[in-house]
PDB file of C-alpha atoms in Angstrom:
ATOM      1  CA  MET A  43      -0.235  -0.241   0.050  1.00 54.00           C
ATOM      2  CA  LYS A  44       2.696   2.433   1.139  1.00 51.00           C
ATOM      3  CA  ALA A  45       4.798   1.234  -2.367  1.00 53.00           C
ATOM      4  CA  ASN A  46       1.311   2.332  -4.371  1.00 53.00           C
ATOM      5  CA  LEU A  47       1.112   5.662  -2.316  1.00 48.00           C
ATOM      6  CA  SER A  48       4.774   6.488  -3.137  1.00 50.00           C
ATOM      7  CA  LEU A  49       4.205   5.846  -7.096  1.00 46.00           C
ATOM      8  CA  ILE A  50       1.007   8.053  -7.149  1.00 47.00           C
ATOM      9  CA  VAL A  51       2.612  10.662  -5.465  1.00 44.00           C
ATOM     10  CA  LEU A  52       5.712  10.501  -7.572  1.00 42.00           C
ATOM     11  CA  PHE A  53       3.605  10.408 -10.431  1.00 41.00           C
ATOM     12  CA  PHE A  54       2.004  13.778  -9.614  1.00 41.00           C
ATOM     13  CA  ILE A  55       5.433  15.605  -8.865  1.00 40.00           C
ATOM     14  CA  LEU A  56       6.793  14.118 -12.310  1.00 41.00           C
ATOM     15  CA  PHE A  57       3.568  15.071 -14.624  1.00 44.00           C
ATOM     16  CA  PHE A  58       1.606  17.587 -12.940  1.00 46.00           C
ATOM     17  CA  ASN A  59       2.133  20.982 -14.294  1.00 53.00           C
ATOM     18  CA  PRO A  60       0.322  23.610 -12.331  1.00 55.00           C
ATOM     19  CA  CYS A  61      -1.472  26.119 -13.969  1.00 56.00           C
ATOM     20  CA  GLN A  62       0.193  30.040 -13.782  1.00 59.00           C
ATOM     21  CA  SER A  63      -2.603  32.189 -12.612  1.00 63.00           C
ATOM     22  CA  GLU A  64      -2.919  35.777 -13.883  1.00 66.00           C
ATOM     23  CA  SER A  65      -0.841  38.436 -12.110  1.00 76.00           C
ATOM     24  CA  PRO A  66      -2.643  41.694 -10.934  1.00 80.00           C
ATOM     25  CA  ASN A  67      -1.986  43.631 -13.779  1.00 86.00           C
ATOM     26  CA  GLU A  68      -3.155  41.090 -16.071  1.00 85.00           C
ATOM     27  CA  TRP A  69      -6.528  41.645 -14.476  1.00 83.00           C
ATOM     28  CA  ILE A  70      -6.366  44.998 -15.003  1.00 90.00           C
ATOM     29  CA  LYS A  71      -5.546  44.708 -18.844  1.00 90.00           C
ATOM     30  CA  ILE A  72      -8.628  42.064 -19.113  1.00 84.00           C
ATOM     31  CA  ALA A  73     -10.970  44.667 -17.596  1.00 88.00           C
ATOM     32  CA  ASN A  74      -9.980  47.498 -19.931  1.00 92.00           C
ATOM     33  CA  ALA A  75     -10.215  44.951 -22.801  1.00 90.00           C
ATOM     34  CA  GLU A  76     -13.652  44.147 -22.108  1.00 86.00           C
ATOM     35  CA  LEU A  77     -14.674  47.753 -21.302  1.00 90.00           C
ATOM     36  CA  GLU A  78     -13.325  49.081 -24.614  1.00 92.00           C
ATOM     37  CA  ARG A  79     -14.974  46.191 -26.395  1.00 87.00           C
ATOM     38  CA  ALA A  80     -18.068  47.146 -24.785  1.00 86.00           C
ATOM     39  CA  LEU A  81     -17.799  50.762 -25.825  1.00 90.00           C
ATOM     40  CA  LYS A  82     -17.260  50.011 -29.656  1.00 89.00           C
ATOM     41  CA  THR A  83     -20.246  47.652 -29.876  1.00 86.00           C
ATOM     42  CA  GLU A  84     -22.444  49.180 -32.644  1.00 85.00           C
ATOM     43  CA  ARG A  85     -26.209  49.100 -31.992  1.00 84.00           C
ATOM     44  CA  ILE A  86     -27.932  47.044 -34.519  1.00 83.00           C
ATOM     45  CA  ILE A  87     -30.757  49.325 -35.920  1.00 87.00           C
ATOM     46  CA  GLN A  88     -31.337  47.159 -39.351  1.00 89.00           C
ATOM     47  CA  ARG A  89     -33.917  44.512 -39.550  1.00 86.00           C
ATOM     48  CA  PRO A  90     -32.315  41.187 -39.746  1.00 85.00           C
ATOM     49  CA  LYS A  91     -32.874  39.366 -43.100  1.00 87.00           C
ATOM     50  CA  ASN A  92     -32.792  35.685 -41.543  1.00 90.00           C
ATOM     51  CA  VAL A  93     -32.903  34.033 -38.109  1.00 91.00           C
ATOM     52  CA  VAL A  94     -31.123  31.379 -36.884  1.00 93.00           C
ATOM     53  CA  PHE A  95     -32.445  29.879 -33.570  1.00 94.00           C
ATOM     54  CA  PHE A  96     -29.484  28.125 -31.991  1.00 93.00           C
ATOM     55  CA  LEU A  97     -30.997  25.746 -28.764  1.00 93.00           C
ATOM     56  CA  GLY A  98     -28.602  23.799 -26.759  1.00 90.00           C
ATOM     57  CA  ASP A  99     -31.128  21.736 -24.837  1.00 87.00           C
ATOM     58  CA  GLY A 100     -30.308  21.375 -21.181  1.00 83.00           C
ATOM     59  CA  MET A 101     -27.210  23.908 -21.888  1.00 86.00           C
ATOM     60  CA  GLY A 102     -27.930  25.832 -18.347  1.00 86.00           C
ATOM     61  CA  ILE A 103     -25.311  27.802 -16.423  1.00 89.00           C
ATOM     62  CA  ALA A 104     -23.804  24.420 -14.670  1.00 91.00           C
ATOM     63  CA  THR A 105     -23.270  22.900 -18.330  1.00 92.00           C
ATOM     64  CA  SER A 106     -21.927  26.041 -19.579  1.00 92.00           C
ATOM     65  CA  THR A 107     -18.975  26.697 -16.797  1.00 94.00           C
ATOM     66  CA  GLY A 108     -18.220  22.873 -16.743  1.00 94.00           C
ATOM     67  CA  ALA A 109     -17.518  23.393 -20.497  1.00 94.00           C
ATOM     68  CA  ARG A 110     -15.399  26.421 -20.272  1.00 93.00           C
ATOM     69  CA  ILE A 111     -13.450  25.030 -17.799  1.00 94.00           C
ATOM     70  CA  TYR A 112     -12.822  21.868 -19.637  1.00 95.00           C
ATOM     71  CA  LYS A 113     -11.931  23.947 -22.574  1.00 94.00           C
ATOM     72  CA  GLY A 114      -9.278  26.017 -20.925  1.00 92.00           C
ATOM     73  CA  GLN A 115      -7.756  22.932 -19.200  1.00 93.00           C
ATOM     74  CA  ILE A 116      -7.296  21.038 -22.551  1.00 93.00           C
ATOM     75  CA  ASN A 117      -5.540  24.059 -23.487  1.00 91.00           C
ATOM     76  CA  GLY A 118      -3.101  23.939 -20.290  1.00 90.00           C
ATOM     77  CA  ARG A 119      -4.839  26.863 -18.306  1.00 87.00           C
ATOM     78  CA  ASN A 120      -6.827  26.805 -15.082  1.00 86.00           C
ATOM     79  CA  GLY A 121     -10.519  27.134 -17.329  1.00 86.00           C
ATOM     80  CA  GLU A 122     -12.428  29.196 -15.464  1.00 86.00           C
ATOM     81  CA  GLU A 123     -10.979  32.542 -16.742  1.00 84.00           C
ATOM     82  CA  GLY A 124     -11.685  31.676 -20.333  1.00 85.00           C
ATOM     83  CA  SER A 125     -15.003  32.224 -22.582  1.00 89.00           C
ATOM     84  CA  LEU A 126     -17.100  30.392 -24.629  1.00 92.00           C
ATOM     85  CA  THR A 127     -17.793  31.557 -28.152  1.00 91.00           C
ATOM     86  CA  PHE A 128     -21.227  32.306 -27.501  1.00 90.00           C
ATOM     87  CA  GLU A 129     -20.136  34.166 -24.414  1.00 89.00           C
ATOM     88  CA  LYS A 130     -18.388  36.581 -26.423  1.00 86.00           C
ATOM     89  CA  PHE A 131     -21.499  37.751 -28.513  1.00 88.00           C
ATOM     90  CA  PRO A 132     -21.708  41.526 -28.176  1.00 84.00           C
ATOM     91  CA  HIS A 133     -25.303  40.903 -26.515  1.00 85.00           C
ATOM     92  CA  VAL A 134     -25.934  38.149 -24.038  1.00 87.00           C
ATOM     93  CA  GLY A 135     -28.311  37.550 -21.598  1.00 88.00           C
ATOM     94  CA  LEU A 136     -30.053  35.126 -19.323  1.00 87.00           C
ATOM     95  CA  SER A 137     -33.670  33.575 -18.998  1.00 85.00           C
ATOM     96  CA  LYS A 138     -35.501  32.019 -16.167  1.00 85.00           C
ATOM     97  CA  THR A 139     -36.269  28.418 -17.213  1.00 84.00           C
ATOM     98  CA  TYR A 140     -38.987  27.038 -15.359  1.00 90.00           C
ATOM     99  CA  ASN A 141     -42.487  25.411 -16.275  1.00 93.00           C
ATOM    100  CA  ASP A 142     -46.126  26.666 -15.564  1.00 89.00           C
ATOM    101  CA  ASP A 143     -46.419  23.981 -13.100  1.00 93.00           C
ATOM    102  CA  ALA A 144     -42.869  22.907 -12.163  1.00 92.00           C
ATOM    103  CA  GLN A 145     -39.660  24.643 -10.810  1.00 93.00           C
ATOM    104  CA  VAL A 146     -37.490  22.099 -12.581  1.00 91.00           C
ATOM    105  CA  PRO A 147     -38.444  22.425 -16.368  1.00 92.00           C
ATOM    106  CA  ASP A 148     -38.240  19.943 -19.384  1.00 95.00           C
ATOM    107  CA  SER A 149     -37.502  20.270 -22.776  1.00 95.00           C
ATOM    108  CA  ALA A 150     -41.383  20.752 -23.988  1.00 96.00           C
ATOM    109  CA  GLY A 151     -42.296  23.334 -21.790  1.00 95.00           C
ATOM    110  CA  SER A 152     -38.820  24.815 -22.234  1.00 94.00           C
ATOM    111  CA  ALA A 153     -39.292  24.826 -25.932  1.00 96.00           C
ATOM    112  CA  THR A 154     -42.663  26.198 -25.829  1.00 97.00           C
ATOM    113  CA  ALA A 155     -41.166  29.118 -23.920  1.00 95.00           C
ATOM    114  CA  PHE A 156     -38.414  29.677 -26.098  1.00 94.00           C
ATOM    115  CA  PHE A 157     -39.986  29.372 -29.536  1.00 96.00           C
ATOM    116  CA  SER A 158     -43.767  31.137 -28.442  1.00 96.00           C
ATOM    117  CA  GLY A 159     -42.875  33.362 -25.692  1.00 94.00           C
ATOM    118  CA  GLN A 160     -45.322  31.684 -23.433  1.00 95.00           C
ATOM    119  CA  LYS A 161     -44.711  29.299 -20.247  1.00 93.00           C
ATOM    120  CA  ALA A 162     -46.511  25.981 -20.513  1.00 94.00           C
ATOM    121  CA  ALA A 163     -47.043  23.291 -18.468  1.00 95.00           C
ATOM    122  CA  LEU A 164     -44.584  20.142 -17.872  1.00 96.00           C
ATOM    123  CA  GLY A 165     -44.519  18.050 -20.744  1.00 96.00           C
ATOM    124  CA  VAL A 166     -46.720  19.970 -23.110  1.00 96.00           C
ATOM    125  CA  ILE A 167     -45.727  21.560 -26.098  1.00 97.00           C
ATOM    126  CA  GLY A 168     -47.108  24.443 -28.357  1.00 97.00           C
ATOM    127  CA  LEU A 169     -50.076  25.211 -25.840  1.00 97.00           C
ATOM    128  CA  ASN A 170     -50.571  27.969 -23.020  1.00 96.00           C
ATOM    129  CA  SER A 171     -50.729  27.153 -19.435  1.00 93.00           C
ATOM    130  CA  ASN A 172     -54.653  26.323 -19.560  1.00 95.00           C
ATOM    131  CA  ALA A 173     -53.829  23.158 -21.266  1.00 94.00           C
ATOM    132  CA  ARG A 174     -52.981  20.135 -18.752  1.00 92.00           C
ATOM    133  CA  TYR A 175     -50.244  17.336 -19.367  1.00 92.00           C
ATOM    134  CA  GLY A 176     -51.922  14.301 -20.607  1.00 87.00           C
ATOM    135  CA  ASN A 177     -55.255  15.854 -21.157  1.00 88.00           C
ATOM    136  CA  CYS A 178     -56.442  16.009 -24.976  1.00 87.00           C
ATOM    137  CA  SER A 179     -59.563  17.827 -24.482  1.00 87.00           C
ATOM    138  CA  SER A 180     -57.369  20.652 -22.633  1.00 90.00           C
ATOM    139  CA  ALA A 181     -55.569  21.197 -25.674  1.00 92.00           C
ATOM    140  CA  GLN A 182     -59.063  22.487 -28.009  1.00 89.00           C
ATOM    141  CA  GLY A 183     -58.613  26.490 -28.229  1.00 92.00           C
ATOM    142  CA  ASN A 184     -55.386  26.664 -26.482  1.00 96.00           C
ATOM    143  CA  HIS A 185     -53.256  26.446 -29.303  1.00 96.00           C
ATOM    144  CA  ILE A 186     -49.889  29.132 -29.528  1.00 97.00           C
ATOM    145  CA  THR A 187     -47.938  29.927 -32.499  1.00 97.00           C
ATOM    146  CA  SER A 188     -44.170  29.674 -32.560  1.00 97.00           C
ATOM    147  CA  ILE A 189     -41.383  31.976 -34.180  1.00 96.00           C
ATOM    148  CA  LEU A 190     -41.215  29.133 -37.026  1.00 97.00           C
ATOM    149  CA  GLU A 191     -44.855  30.046 -37.990  1.00 97.00           C
ATOM    150  CA  TRP A 192     -44.422  33.960 -37.736  1.00 96.00           C
ATOM    151  CA  ALA A 193     -41.573  33.679 -39.859  1.00 96.00           C
ATOM    152  CA  GLN A 194     -43.859  31.513 -42.566  1.00 96.00           C
ATOM    153  CA  LYS A 195     -46.194  34.071 -42.514  1.00 96.00           C
ATOM    154  CA  ALA A 196     -43.713  36.815 -43.100  1.00 94.00           C
ATOM    155  CA  GLY A 197     -42.806  34.945 -46.380  1.00 94.00           C
ATOM    156  CA  LYS A 198     -39.643  33.222 -44.914  1.00 94.00           C
ATOM    157  CA  ALA A 199     -38.683  29.815 -45.807  1.00 94.00           C
ATOM    158  CA  THR A 200     -38.144  27.943 -42.660  1.00 96.00           C
ATOM    159  CA  GLY A 201     -36.316  24.661 -41.526  1.00 95.00           C
ATOM    160  CA  ILE A 202     -35.161  22.490 -38.477  1.00 95.00           C
ATOM    161  CA  VAL A 203     -31.754  20.876 -38.116  1.00 94.00           C
ATOM    162  CA  THR A 204     -31.524  18.729 -34.835  1.00 94.00           C
ATOM    163  CA  THR A 205     -29.134  16.093 -33.601  1.00 92.00           C
ATOM    164  CA  THR A 206     -32.071  14.338 -31.830  1.00 92.00           C
ATOM    165  CA  ARG A 207     -35.122  12.925 -33.347  1.00 92.00           C
ATOM    166  CA  ILE A 208     -37.308  15.702 -35.318  1.00 93.00           C
ATOM    167  CA  THR A 209     -40.194  14.637 -33.229  1.00 94.00           C
ATOM    168  CA  HIS A 210     -38.530  15.120 -29.916  1.00 96.00           C
ATOM    169  CA  ALA A 211     -40.075  17.958 -27.877  1.00 97.00           C
ATOM    170  CA  THR A 212     -37.380  20.205 -28.445  1.00 96.00           C
ATOM    171  CA  PRO A 213     -37.684  20.541 -31.944  1.00 97.00           C
ATOM    172  CA  ALA A 214     -41.481  20.001 -31.862  1.00 97.00           C
ATOM    173  CA  GLY A 215     -41.876  23.031 -30.104  1.00 97.00           C
ATOM    174  CA  THR A 216     -41.688  24.871 -33.367  1.00 97.00           C
ATOM    175  CA  TYR A 217     -44.694  23.181 -35.258  1.00 97.00           C
ATOM    176  CA  ALA A 218     -46.509  20.966 -32.772  1.00 97.00           C
ATOM    177  CA  HIS A 219     -49.501  21.313 -30.428  1.00 96.00           C
ATOM    178  CA  THR A 220     -49.680  18.462 -27.919  1.00 95.00           C
ATOM    179  CA  PRO A 221     -50.410  17.834 -24.279  1.00 93.00           C
ATOM    180  CA  ASP A 222     -47.851  15.143 -24.087  1.00 92.00           C
ATOM    181  CA  ARG A 223     -44.247  15.148 -25.381  1.00 94.00           C
ATOM    182  CA  ASP A 224     -44.601  11.272 -25.776  1.00 91.00           C
ATOM    183  CA  TRP A 225     -47.331  11.273 -28.332  1.00 91.00           C
ATOM    184  CA  GLU A 226     -44.733  11.218 -30.935  1.00 91.00           C
ATOM    185  CA  THR A 227     -46.400   8.416 -32.773  1.00 85.00           C
ATOM    186  CA  TYR A 228     -49.344   7.645 -31.117  1.00 75.00           C
ATOM    187  CA  VAL A 229     -51.844   9.040 -28.581  1.00 69.00           C
ATOM    188  CA  ASN A 230     -52.589   6.900 -25.693  1.00 60.00           C
ATOM    189  CA  GLY A 231     -55.804   6.035 -24.252  1.00 58.00           C
ATOM    190  CA  SER A 232     -57.827   7.877 -27.506  1.00 53.00           C
ATOM    191  CA  ASP A 233     -60.096   6.303 -29.856  1.00 53.00           C
ATOM    192  CA  ASP A 234     -60.361   7.712 -33.452  1.00 52.00           C
ATOM    193  CA  ALA A 235     -62.551  10.639 -32.659  1.00 48.00           C
ATOM    194  CA  ASP A 236     -60.336  11.885 -30.221  1.00 52.00           C
ATOM    195  CA  ARG A 237     -57.091  11.690 -32.494  1.00 53.00           C
ATOM    196  CA  ALA A 238     -58.942  13.620 -35.128  1.00 54.00           C
ATOM    197  CA  GLY A 239     -58.471  16.535 -32.562  1.00 64.00           C
ATOM    198  CA  CYS A 240     -55.038  15.327 -30.887  1.00 83.00           C
ATOM    199  CA  LYS A 241     -52.612  14.288 -33.494  1.00 87.00           C
ATOM    200  CA  ASP A 242     -49.546  12.599 -32.749  1.00 90.00           C
ATOM    201  CA  ILE A 243     -46.458  14.982 -33.480  1.00 93.00           C
ATOM    202  CA  ALA A 244     -45.521  12.903 -36.442  1.00 90.00           C
ATOM    203  CA  ARG A 245     -48.710  13.394 -38.252  1.00 88.00           C
ATOM    204  CA  GLN A 246     -48.831  17.043 -37.506  1.00 92.00           C
ATOM    205  CA  LEU A 247     -45.298  17.600 -38.966  1.00 92.00           C
ATOM    206  CA  VAL A 248     -46.556  16.095 -42.436  1.00 89.00           C
ATOM    207  CA  GLU A 249     -50.169  16.706 -42.320  1.00 88.00           C
ATOM    208  CA  ASP A 250     -50.842  20.521 -40.595  1.00 92.00           C
ATOM    209  CA  LEU A 251     -49.451  24.132 -40.897  1.00 94.00           C
ATOM    210  CA  PRO A 252     -46.698  25.151 -39.857  1.00 96.00           C
ATOM    211  CA  GLY A 253     -45.063  21.722 -40.280  1.00 94.00           C
ATOM    212  CA  ARG A 254     -46.113  20.496 -43.837  1.00 91.00           C
ATOM    213  CA  ASP A 255     -44.534  24.236 -45.064  1.00 93.00           C
ATOM    214  CA  ILE A 256     -41.221  23.761 -43.618  1.00 94.00           C
ATOM    215  CA  ARG A 257     -38.633  23.333 -46.344  1.00 92.00           C
ATOM    216  CA  VAL A 258     -35.709  21.653 -44.477  1.00 91.00           C
ATOM    217  CA  ILE A 259     -35.684  18.922 -42.210  1.00 92.00           C
ATOM    218  CA  PHE A 260     -32.543  17.297 -41.099  1.00 89.00           C
ATOM    219  CA  GLY A 261     -32.759  15.089 -37.801  1.00 90.00           C
ATOM    220  CA  GLY A 262     -33.371  11.611 -36.548  1.00 87.00           C
ATOM    221  CA  GLY A 263     -36.609   9.699 -35.761  1.00 85.00           C
ATOM    222  CA  GLU A 264     -37.724   7.942 -39.084  1.00 81.00           C
ATOM    223  CA  LEU A 265     -39.504   5.144 -37.203  1.00 81.00           C
ATOM    224  CA  HIS A 266     -41.945   7.487 -36.037  1.00 83.00           C
ATOM    225  CA  PHE A 267     -42.976   7.850 -39.428  1.00 82.00           C
ATOM    226  CA  LEU A 268     -43.400   4.483 -40.928  1.00 78.00           C
ATOM    227  CA  PRO A 269     -45.766   1.781 -39.856  1.00 76.00           C
ATOM    228  CA  THR A 270     -44.953  -1.452 -38.097  1.00 71.00           C
ATOM    229  CA  ASN A 271     -45.579  -3.801 -41.222  1.00 70.00           C
ATOM    230  CA  GLU A 272     -42.810  -2.030 -43.269  1.00 67.00           C
ATOM    231  CA  THR A 273     -39.271  -2.559 -43.182  1.00 61.00           C
ATOM    232  CA  ASP A 274     -36.876   0.296 -42.305  1.00 57.00           C
ATOM    233  CA  SER A 275     -34.536  -0.236 -45.203  1.00 53.00           C
ATOM    234  CA  TRP A 276     -32.486   2.682 -44.877  1.00 53.00           C
ATOM    235  CA  SER A 277     -31.348   2.054 -41.392  1.00 52.00           C
ATOM    236  CA  LYS A 278     -30.691  -1.720 -42.183  1.00 53.00           C
ATOM    237  CA  ASN A 279     -28.417  -0.907 -44.985  1.00 50.00           C
ATOM    238  CA  LEU A 280     -26.643   1.581 -42.825  1.00 48.00           C
ATOM    239  CA  THR A 281     -26.234  -0.311 -39.849  1.00 50.00           C
ATOM    240  CA  GLY A 282     -26.944  -4.158 -40.599  1.00 51.00           C
ATOM    241  CA  THR A 283     -29.869  -3.708 -38.112  1.00 52.00           C
ATOM    242  CA  THR A 284     -33.481  -3.631 -38.608  1.00 52.00           C
ATOM    243  CA  TYR A 285     -35.445  -1.723 -36.196  1.00 55.00           C
ATOM    244  CA  ALA A 286     -39.167  -1.663 -35.582  1.00 60.00           C
ATOM    245  CA  ASN A 287     -41.193   0.648 -36.627  1.00 61.00           C
ATOM    246  CA  TYR A 288     -43.415   2.734 -34.410  1.00 62.00           C
ATOM    247  CA  ARG A 289     -46.725   3.544 -36.485  1.00 66.00           C
ATOM    248  CA  VAL A 290     -49.495   1.473 -35.650  1.00 63.00           C
ATOM    249  CA  HIS A 291     -52.735   2.698 -36.938  1.00 58.00           C
ATOM    250  CA  HIS A 292     -51.907   4.936 -40.070  1.00 54.00           C
ATOM    251  CA  LYS A 293     -50.049   4.626 -43.354  1.00 57.00           C
ATOM    252  CA  GLN A 294     -46.317   5.665 -43.677  1.00 62.00           C
ATOM    253  CA  LEU A 295     -46.294   9.249 -43.352  1.00 69.00           C
ATOM    254  CA  LEU A 296     -43.068   9.458 -45.487  1.00 66.00           C
ATOM    255  CA  ASN A 297     -45.079   9.423 -49.132  1.00 62.00           C
ATOM    256  CA  PHE A 298     -45.084  13.247 -50.238  1.00 49.00           C
ATOM    257  CA  GLU A 299     -47.596  12.777 -52.792  1.00 50.00           C
ATOM    258  CA  GLY A 300     -50.452  15.318 -52.649  1.00 44.00           C
ATOM    259  CA  LEU A 301     -48.893  17.219 -50.097  1.00 42.00           C
ATOM    260  CA  ARG A 302     -48.202  21.182 -50.552  1.00 39.00           C
ATOM    261  CA  TRP A 303     -44.608  21.085 -50.401  1.00 37.00           C
ATOM    262  CA  LYS A 304     -43.447  23.065 -53.663  1.00 40.00           C
ATOM    263  CA  PRO A 305     -40.609  22.287 -54.560  1.00 36.00           C
ATOM    264  CA  PRO A 306     -40.110  19.122 -52.423  1.00 38.00           C
ATOM    265  CA  PRO A 307     -38.646  19.806 -49.133  1.00 48.00           C
ATOM    266  CA  LEU A 308     -35.280  18.753 -48.111  1.00 52.00           C
ATOM    267  CA  TYR A 309     -35.267  16.132 -45.668  1.00 56.00           C
ATOM    268  CA  TRP A 310     -32.855  13.585 -44.096  1.00 56.00           C
ATOM    269  CA  PHE A 311     -32.818  11.179 -41.364  1.00 55.00           C
ATOM    270  CA  GLN A 312     -29.542  10.786 -39.577  1.00 53.00           C
ATOM    271  CA  CYS A 313     -30.599   7.851 -37.339  1.00 53.00           C
ATOM    272  CA  PRO A 314     -33.808   5.586 -36.766  1.00 51.00           C
TER     273      PRO A 314
END
């Protein structure tokens, strides 16, 4: 045990290289540089031509702090003194992320707040605070619009690019209206009459506005658009594994014939 401990101590002595902290004068230089940068920041008065809404799901203060420290340490510094690229933007602010009925938010209510400007209940997408989680009837008359729909009404072409499923709560916040984020393929406990007024998220993307007018869609989740009796040839050819599709009651949704997309949208499923 003592021998092992000695080896560990020797390892740290030989290989641990303590980072050099900033001198008092260095902090003064940093402060002056930041002040000069702020004073030179020009006010933006022109209307932007395009808008890119980049949303890092779950990327709160703690996550950003960890990323900042890691970035600095892999570059031989302490880490805390550095900055991430977006922290150097000329205008940076903070927002309170909580749901209408919960202190700790989820992606559904947060995406609704980000994209629509209104708080929503935990697990609810694209509905105001009158809608209740899992209650299909509460969705009626409580739909709210998103920045994606506003852009379409302004004559802009719109698109979604995501590293998760395109029916996941975060990207779905741009086009879907549902009291349950998990109704990506099937509305649990609903009969056909209910489904007419409370569609699953995949159907909303393909059949309803603003989803059907989205021009570019990159993401995963192909299985939510294909029926269980079809083989997912794309994933089989790519990975050698055939995955089970999820749609039970409806035909596959990837047949774009008859839809109003002109020209056809650019879409790609990066994973099943």
